[in-house]
């Protein structure tokens, strides 16, 4: 087994600078994937996928729910923030990220709008903050001075860590002594077992494989902390939405139908369908991870977005000073206007 990557920290300032660059690109009109203003609506949507996985839009397309709207894969995303930056700058037509990252991008003056939930946490799909079985860490206070490995900083997993520390009574000064580090997900288990970090965030197949190997236990999980919730959304630019309302409605409603299909279809049938989708696209991908799929974790029917899914992170970012308190209302950041699922 190759040696685990050494955990490295990532500058929050660098992340916010990237958001500023994205917003500047939009404001300067450098976007290329937006509608051309000729009157005809765009019907081919450029997007980024994920290796060995099936996104909700891909599932919707395969099920025929996108009708005359087609998808054009332009590559795979490296992270949620990168995915929505690509959409904001016009390299793609839509992207998905943690709602806190969506707020940050909007705060950077990017004219974007969330249109439907994209992922979440439930009893089947959740993030666990794991420690070694013999670890002395049993509480939030035990994390002071310890290293917590996660896939990226300033996003979903750091937000949940901050909430856990705050809700368990740690002051800001003490919470600042808990060191969040970037560790590639494929290296997190090894880094934890090698004691390079004291806590590792594990999800999906990586979580299940680590648990099957034994010797680790969860300190807490995101679904224990918040209950079932939708954590991320698909965003589009306001310009694209205005110029292509019919396309947006077809896309959003199709994704909503795919969400409900995934809830009501027997798991074995859903896994078989998604495995076939990956094989058909011919990118020489490993489909092993799909065998562990159980849920997209989205809490609301049809992926509709409630105020609460943004208010939580607005409060978190405001408390951290990363946005101004009261800078946004939740309704400034999303719309359910184009989600026709269940409307007759």
Coordinates of C-alpha atoms in Angstrom, one line a residue:
X1 CA 0.0 0.0 0.0
X2 CA 1.4 3.4 -0.9
X3 CA 2.3 5.8 1.9
X4 CA -0.5 8.2 2.9
X5 CA -0.2 11.7 1.7
X6 CA 1.0 14.2 4.3
X7 CA -2.0 16.3 5.5
X8 CA -1.6 19.9 4.3
X9 CA -3.5 23.1 5.3
X10 CA -5.3 25.2 2.7
X11 CA -5.6 29.0 3.0
X12 CA -9.1 30.2 3.4
X13 CA -7.9 33.5 1.9
X14 CA -6.9 31.6 -1.3
X15 CA -10.3 30.0 -1.5
X16 CA -12.1 33.4 -1.2
X17 CA -9.7 34.8 -3.8
X18 CA -10.8 32.1 -6.2
X19 CA -14.4 33.1 -5.6
X20 CA -13.5 36.7 -6.3
X21 CA -11.8 35.7 -9.6
X22 CA -14.9 33.8 -10.5
X23 CA -17.2 36.7 -9.9
X24 CA -14.9 39.1 -11.8
X25 CA -15.0 36.7 -14.8
X26 CA -18.8 36.7 -14.7
X27 CA -19.0 40.5 -14.4
X28 CA -16.5 41.0 -17.3
X29 CA -18.6 38.9 -19.6
X30 CA -16.1 36.1 -20.2
X31 CA -18.7 33.4 -19.7
X32 CA -19.0 31.1 -22.7
X33 CA -21.8 28.6 -21.7
X34 CA -24.6 31.2 -21.2
X35 CA -27.3 31.7 -23.7
X36 CA -26.4 33.9 -26.7
X37 CA -29.5 36.1 -26.5
X38 CA -30.7 35.1 -30.0
X39 CA -34.1 34.0 -28.7
X40 CA -33.5 30.3 -29.1
X41 CA -33.1 28.5 -25.8
X42 CA -30.1 26.4 -25.1
X43 CA -31.0 22.7 -25.0
X44 CA -27.6 21.1 -24.5
X45 CA -26.2 21.6 -21.0
X46 CA -22.5 21.4 -20.4
X47 CA -21.5 19.9 -17.0
X48 CA -18.9 18.1 -15.0
X49 CA -19.3 14.6 -13.7
X50 CA -17.6 12.4 -11.1
X51 CA -15.4 9.3 -11.7
X52 CA -17.3 6.1 -11.1
X53 CA -20.4 7.8 -10.0
X54 CA -23.8 8.9 -11.5
X55 CA -25.1 12.4 -10.8
X56 CA -28.7 13.1 -10.6
X57 CA -28.8 14.9 -13.9
X58 CA -27.1 11.9 -15.6
X59 CA -29.7 9.6 -14.0
X60 CA -32.5 11.9 -15.1
X61 CA -31.2 11.9 -18.6
X62 CA -31.0 8.1 -18.8
X63 CA -34.5 7.8 -17.4
X64 CA -35.8 10.1 -20.1
X65 CA -36.9 12.8 -17.6
X66 CA -34.9 15.6 -19.4
X67 CA -37.1 15.3 -22.5
X68 CA -35.5 17.3 -25.3
X69 CA -32.7 18.7 -23.1
X70 CA -29.4 16.8 -23.5
X71 CA -26.2 16.8 -21.4
X72 CA -22.6 17.4 -22.6
X73 CA -19.9 16.1 -20.3
X74 CA -16.8 18.3 -20.3
X75 CA -14.8 16.5 -17.6
X76 CA -14.9 15.6 -13.9
X77 CA -15.0 18.1 -11.1
X78 CA -12.4 18.2 -8.4
X79 CA -14.6 19.7 -5.7
X80 CA -18.0 21.4 -5.1
X81 CA -16.5 24.9 -5.0
X82 CA -14.7 24.2 -8.3
X83 CA -17.9 22.9 -9.8
X84 CA -20.0 25.9 -9.1
X85 CA -17.2 28.3 -10.1
X86 CA -17.1 26.6 -13.5
X87 CA -20.9 27.2 -13.8
X88 CA -20.5 30.8 -12.6
X89 CA -17.8 31.6 -15.1
X90 CA -19.8 30.0 -18.0
X91 CA -17.5 27.0 -18.5
X92 CA -20.5 24.8 -17.7
X93 CA -24.3 25.4 -17.4
X94 CA -24.8 24.0 -13.9
X95 CA -22.8 22.8 -10.9
X96 CA -23.3 21.4 -7.5
X97 CA -21.8 22.3 -4.1
X98 CA -22.4 22.6 -0.4
X99 CA -24.8 25.4 0.3
X100 CA -22.2 27.3 2.4
X101 CA -20.0 27.4 -0.7
X102 CA -22.9 28.6 -2.8
X103 CA -23.4 31.5 -0.3
X104 CA -19.7 32.4 -0.5
X105 CA -19.8 32.5 -4.3
X106 CA -22.9 34.7 -4.1
X107 CA -21.1 36.9 -1.6
X108 CA -18.3 37.3 -4.1
X109 CA -20.8 39.0 -6.4
X110 CA -21.4 36.0 -8.7
X111 CA -25.0 36.3 -10.1
X112 CA -26.1 32.7 -9.4
X113 CA -29.2 31.0 -8.1
X114 CA -29.7 27.6 -6.5
X115 CA -32.5 25.7 -8.3
X116 CA -32.8 22.3 -6.7
X117 CA -31.1 20.2 -3.9
X118 CA -28.3 18.0 -5.1
X119 CA -27.2 15.9 -2.1
X120 CA -27.7 15.5 1.6
X121 CA -27.4 13.3 4.6
X122 CA -29.7 10.6 6.0
X123 CA -29.3 7.3 7.8
X124 CA -27.8 5.8 4.6
X125 CA -25.8 8.7 3.2
X126 CA -23.8 10.5 5.8
X127 CA -20.4 11.9 6.9
X128 CA -18.8 10.4 9.9
X129 CA -16.0 11.9 12.0
X130 CA -14.0 8.8 13.0
X131 CA -11.3 8.2 15.6
X132 CA -9.4 5.0 16.4
X133 CA -11.1 2.6 18.7
X134 CA -8.5 3.1 21.4
X135 CA -8.5 6.9 21.0
X136 CA -9.0 8.9 24.2
X137 CA -11.1 11.4 22.2
X138 CA -14.7 11.1 23.5
X139 CA -16.0 14.6 23.4
X140 CA -15.7 18.0 21.6
X141 CA -13.3 19.3 24.3
X142 CA -11.0 16.3 23.7
X143 CA -10.4 17.7 20.2
X144 CA -8.5 20.8 21.4
X145 CA -5.0 20.6 19.9
X146 CA -5.9 17.6 17.6
X147 CA -5.8 17.3 13.8
X148 CA -9.0 16.6 11.9
X149 CA -8.6 15.4 8.3
X150 CA -11.2 16.3 5.6
X151 CA -11.4 16.7 1.8
X152 CA -11.4 20.5 1.7
X153 CA -11.6 23.5 4.0
X154 CA -14.2 26.2 4.2
X155 CA -16.9 23.8 3.1
X156 CA -19.4 21.1 4.3
X157 CA -17.1 19.2 6.6
X158 CA -15.4 22.1 8.3
X159 CA -18.8 23.7 8.8
X160 CA -20.1 20.7 10.6
X161 CA -17.0 20.4 12.7
X162 CA -17.5 24.0 13.8
X163 CA -21.1 23.4 14.6
X164 CA -20.2 20.3 16.7
X165 CA -17.6 22.3 18.7
X166 CA -20.0 25.2 19.2
X167 CA -23.0 23.1 20.2
X168 CA -20.8 21.2 22.7
X169 CA -19.7 24.4 24.5
X170 CA -16.3 25.2 23.1
X171 CA -15.4 28.9 23.0
X172 CA -14.1 30.4 19.8
X173 CA -10.7 30.5 21.3
X174 CA -10.7 26.8 22.1
X175 CA -12.3 25.8 18.8
X176 CA -9.5 27.6 17.0
X177 CA -7.1 25.2 18.5
X178 CA -8.7 22.3 16.7
X179 CA -6.7 21.9 13.5
X180 CA -8.6 21.1 10.3
X181 CA -6.4 19.7 7.6
X182 CA -6.9 18.8 3.9
X183 CA -6.4 15.0 3.4
X184 CA -7.5 13.3 0.1
X185 CA -10.4 11.1 0.9
X186 CA -8.6 8.0 -0.4
X187 CA -5.8 8.6 2.1
X188 CA -8.0 9.5 5.1
X189 CA -8.3 6.0 6.6
X190 CA -4.6 5.3 6.2
X191 CA -3.7 8.7 7.7
X192 CA -6.0 8.0 10.7
X193 CA -4.6 4.5 11.3
X194 CA -1.0 5.8 11.0
X195 CA -1.9 8.4 13.6
X196 CA -1.0 11.3 11.3
X197 CA -4.4 12.7 12.2
X198 CA -6.6 12.1 15.2
X199 CA -9.9 12.3 13.4
X200 CA -10.8 11.6 9.8
X201 CA -14.0 12.4 7.9
X202 CA -15.2 9.3 6.0
X203 CA -18.2 8.9 3.7
X204 CA -19.7 6.4 1.3
X205 CA -17.6 3.4 0.2
X206 CA -14.5 4.7 2.0
X207 CA -16.5 4.8 5.3
X208 CA -18.0 1.4 4.8
X209 CA -14.7 -0.3 4.0
X210 CA -13.0 1.3 6.9
X211 CA -15.8 0.2 9.3
X212 CA -15.6 -3.3 7.9
X213 CA -11.9 -3.4 8.7
X214 CA -12.6 -2.5 12.3
X215 CA -10.6 -0.6 14.8
X216 CA -12.4 2.8 14.3
X217 CA -15.5 4.4 15.8
X218 CA -17.5 7.5 15.0
X219 CA -17.0 10.5 17.3
X220 CA -20.1 12.0 15.7
X221 CA -21.9 12.0 12.3
X222 CA -23.5 14.9 10.5
X223 CA -27.0 13.3 10.5
X224 CA -26.7 12.8 14.3
X225 CA -25.8 16.5 14.6
X226 CA -28.5 18.0 12.4
X227 CA -30.9 15.2 11.6
X228 CA -31.7 14.4 7.9
X229 CA -30.9 17.4 5.8
X230 CA -30.1 18.5 2.2
X231 CA -26.6 19.9 2.2
X232 CA -26.0 21.0 -1.4
X233 CA -27.7 22.4 -4.4
X234 CA -27.4 22.7 -8.2
X235 CA -26.8 26.3 -9.2
X236 CA -27.1 28.2 -12.5
X237 CA -26.4 31.8 -13.4
X238 CA -29.3 34.3 -13.2
X239 CA -28.5 35.3 -16.8
X240 CA -28.9 31.7 -18.0
X241 CA -32.1 31.2 -16.1
X242 CA -33.6 34.4 -17.5
X243 CA -32.7 33.5 -21.1
X244 CA -33.6 29.8 -20.9
X245 CA -36.6 29.4 -18.6
X246 CA -38.1 26.4 -20.4
X247 CA -34.8 24.6 -20.4
X248 CA -34.3 25.3 -16.8
X249 CA -37.8 24.1 -15.9
X250 CA -37.2 20.8 -17.9
X251 CA -33.9 20.3 -16.2
X252 CA -35.0 21.0 -12.6
X253 CA -38.2 19.0 -12.9
X254 CA -36.3 16.1 -14.5
X255 CA -33.8 16.1 -11.7
X256 CA -36.7 16.2 -9.2
X257 CA -38.3 13.1 -10.8
X258 CA -34.9 11.3 -10.7
X259 CA -34.7 12.1 -6.9
X260 CA -38.1 10.5 -6.4
X261 CA -37.3 7.6 -8.7
X262 CA -34.2 6.9 -6.5
X263 CA -36.4 6.9 -3.3
X264 CA -39.1 4.5 -4.7
X265 CA -37.0 2.1 -6.8
X266 CA -35.6 -1.0 -5.1
X267 CA -31.9 -0.4 -4.3
X268 CA -30.7 -3.3 -6.4
X269 CA -32.5 -2.0 -9.4
X270 CA -31.2 1.5 -8.9
X271 CA -27.6 0.3 -8.5
X272 CA -27.9 -1.9 -11.6
X273 CA -29.3 1.1 -13.6
X274 CA -26.5 3.4 -12.5
X275 CA -23.8 0.7 -13.1
X276 CA -25.1 0.4 -16.7
X277 CA -25.0 4.2 -17.1
X278 CA -21.3 4.2 -16.1
X279 CA -20.5 1.3 -18.4
X280 CA -22.3 2.9 -21.4
X281 CA -20.4 6.1 -21.3
X282 CA -17.2 4.2 -21.9
X283 CA -14.7 6.1 -19.8
X284 CA -13.0 3.0 -18.3
X285 CA -14.3 3.6 -14.8
X286 CA -14.4 1.4 -11.8
X287 CA -18.0 0.8 -10.7
X288 CA -17.2 -0.8 -7.3
X289 CA -18.3 2.3 -5.4
X290 CA -21.8 2.1 -6.9
X291 CA -22.4 -1.2 -5.2
X292 CA -22.4 0.6 -1.9
X293 CA -24.9 3.3 -3.1
X294 CA -28.0 3.5 -0.9
X295 CA -29.3 7.1 -1.1
X296 CA -28.7 10.6 -2.4
X297 CA -29.6 11.8 1.0
X298 CA -31.9 14.6 -0.1
X299 CA -34.5 15.4 2.6
X300 CA -37.2 17.3 0.7
X301 CA -39.7 15.9 -1.8
X302 CA -38.6 16.6 -5.3
X303 CA -35.5 18.4 -4.0
X304 CA -37.3 21.6 -3.2
X305 CA -35.2 24.0 -1.2
X306 CA -36.5 25.4 2.1
X307 CA -35.2 28.5 3.8
X308 CA -33.7 26.5 6.6
X309 CA -31.2 24.8 4.3
X310 CA -29.5 28.1 3.6
X311 CA -30.2 29.9 6.9
X312 CA -28.1 27.5 8.9
X313 CA -25.0 28.3 6.8
X314 CA -25.8 32.0 6.6
X315 CA -25.6 32.1 10.4
X316 CA -22.4 30.0 10.4
X317 CA -20.6 32.2 7.9
X318 CA -21.9 35.4 9.5
X319 CA -20.5 34.3 12.9
X320 CA -17.2 33.5 11.3
X321 CA -17.1 36.9 9.7
X322 CA -16.9 35.5 6.2
X323 CA -20.1 37.3 5.1
X324 CA -21.9 40.3 6.6
X325 CA -24.6 39.5 9.1
X326 CA -27.9 40.0 7.3
X327 CA -26.2 40.3 3.9
X328 CA -28.6 37.8 2.4
X329 CA -32.1 36.3 3.1
X330 CA -32.3 32.6 2.2
X331 CA -34.8 33.5 -0.6
X332 CA -32.1 35.7 -2.3
X333 CA -30.1 32.6 -2.9
X334 CA -32.5 30.0 -4.4
X335 CA -35.7 29.6 -6.3
X336 CA -38.2 26.7 -6.5
X337 CA -40.0 28.4 -9.4
X338 CA -38.8 25.9 -12.0
X339 CA -39.5 22.8 -10.0
X340 CA -42.8 21.5 -11.4
X341 CA -42.6 18.1 -9.7
X342 CA -46.0 17.2 -8.1
X343 CA -47.7 20.3 -9.4
X344 CA -50.2 18.5 -11.5

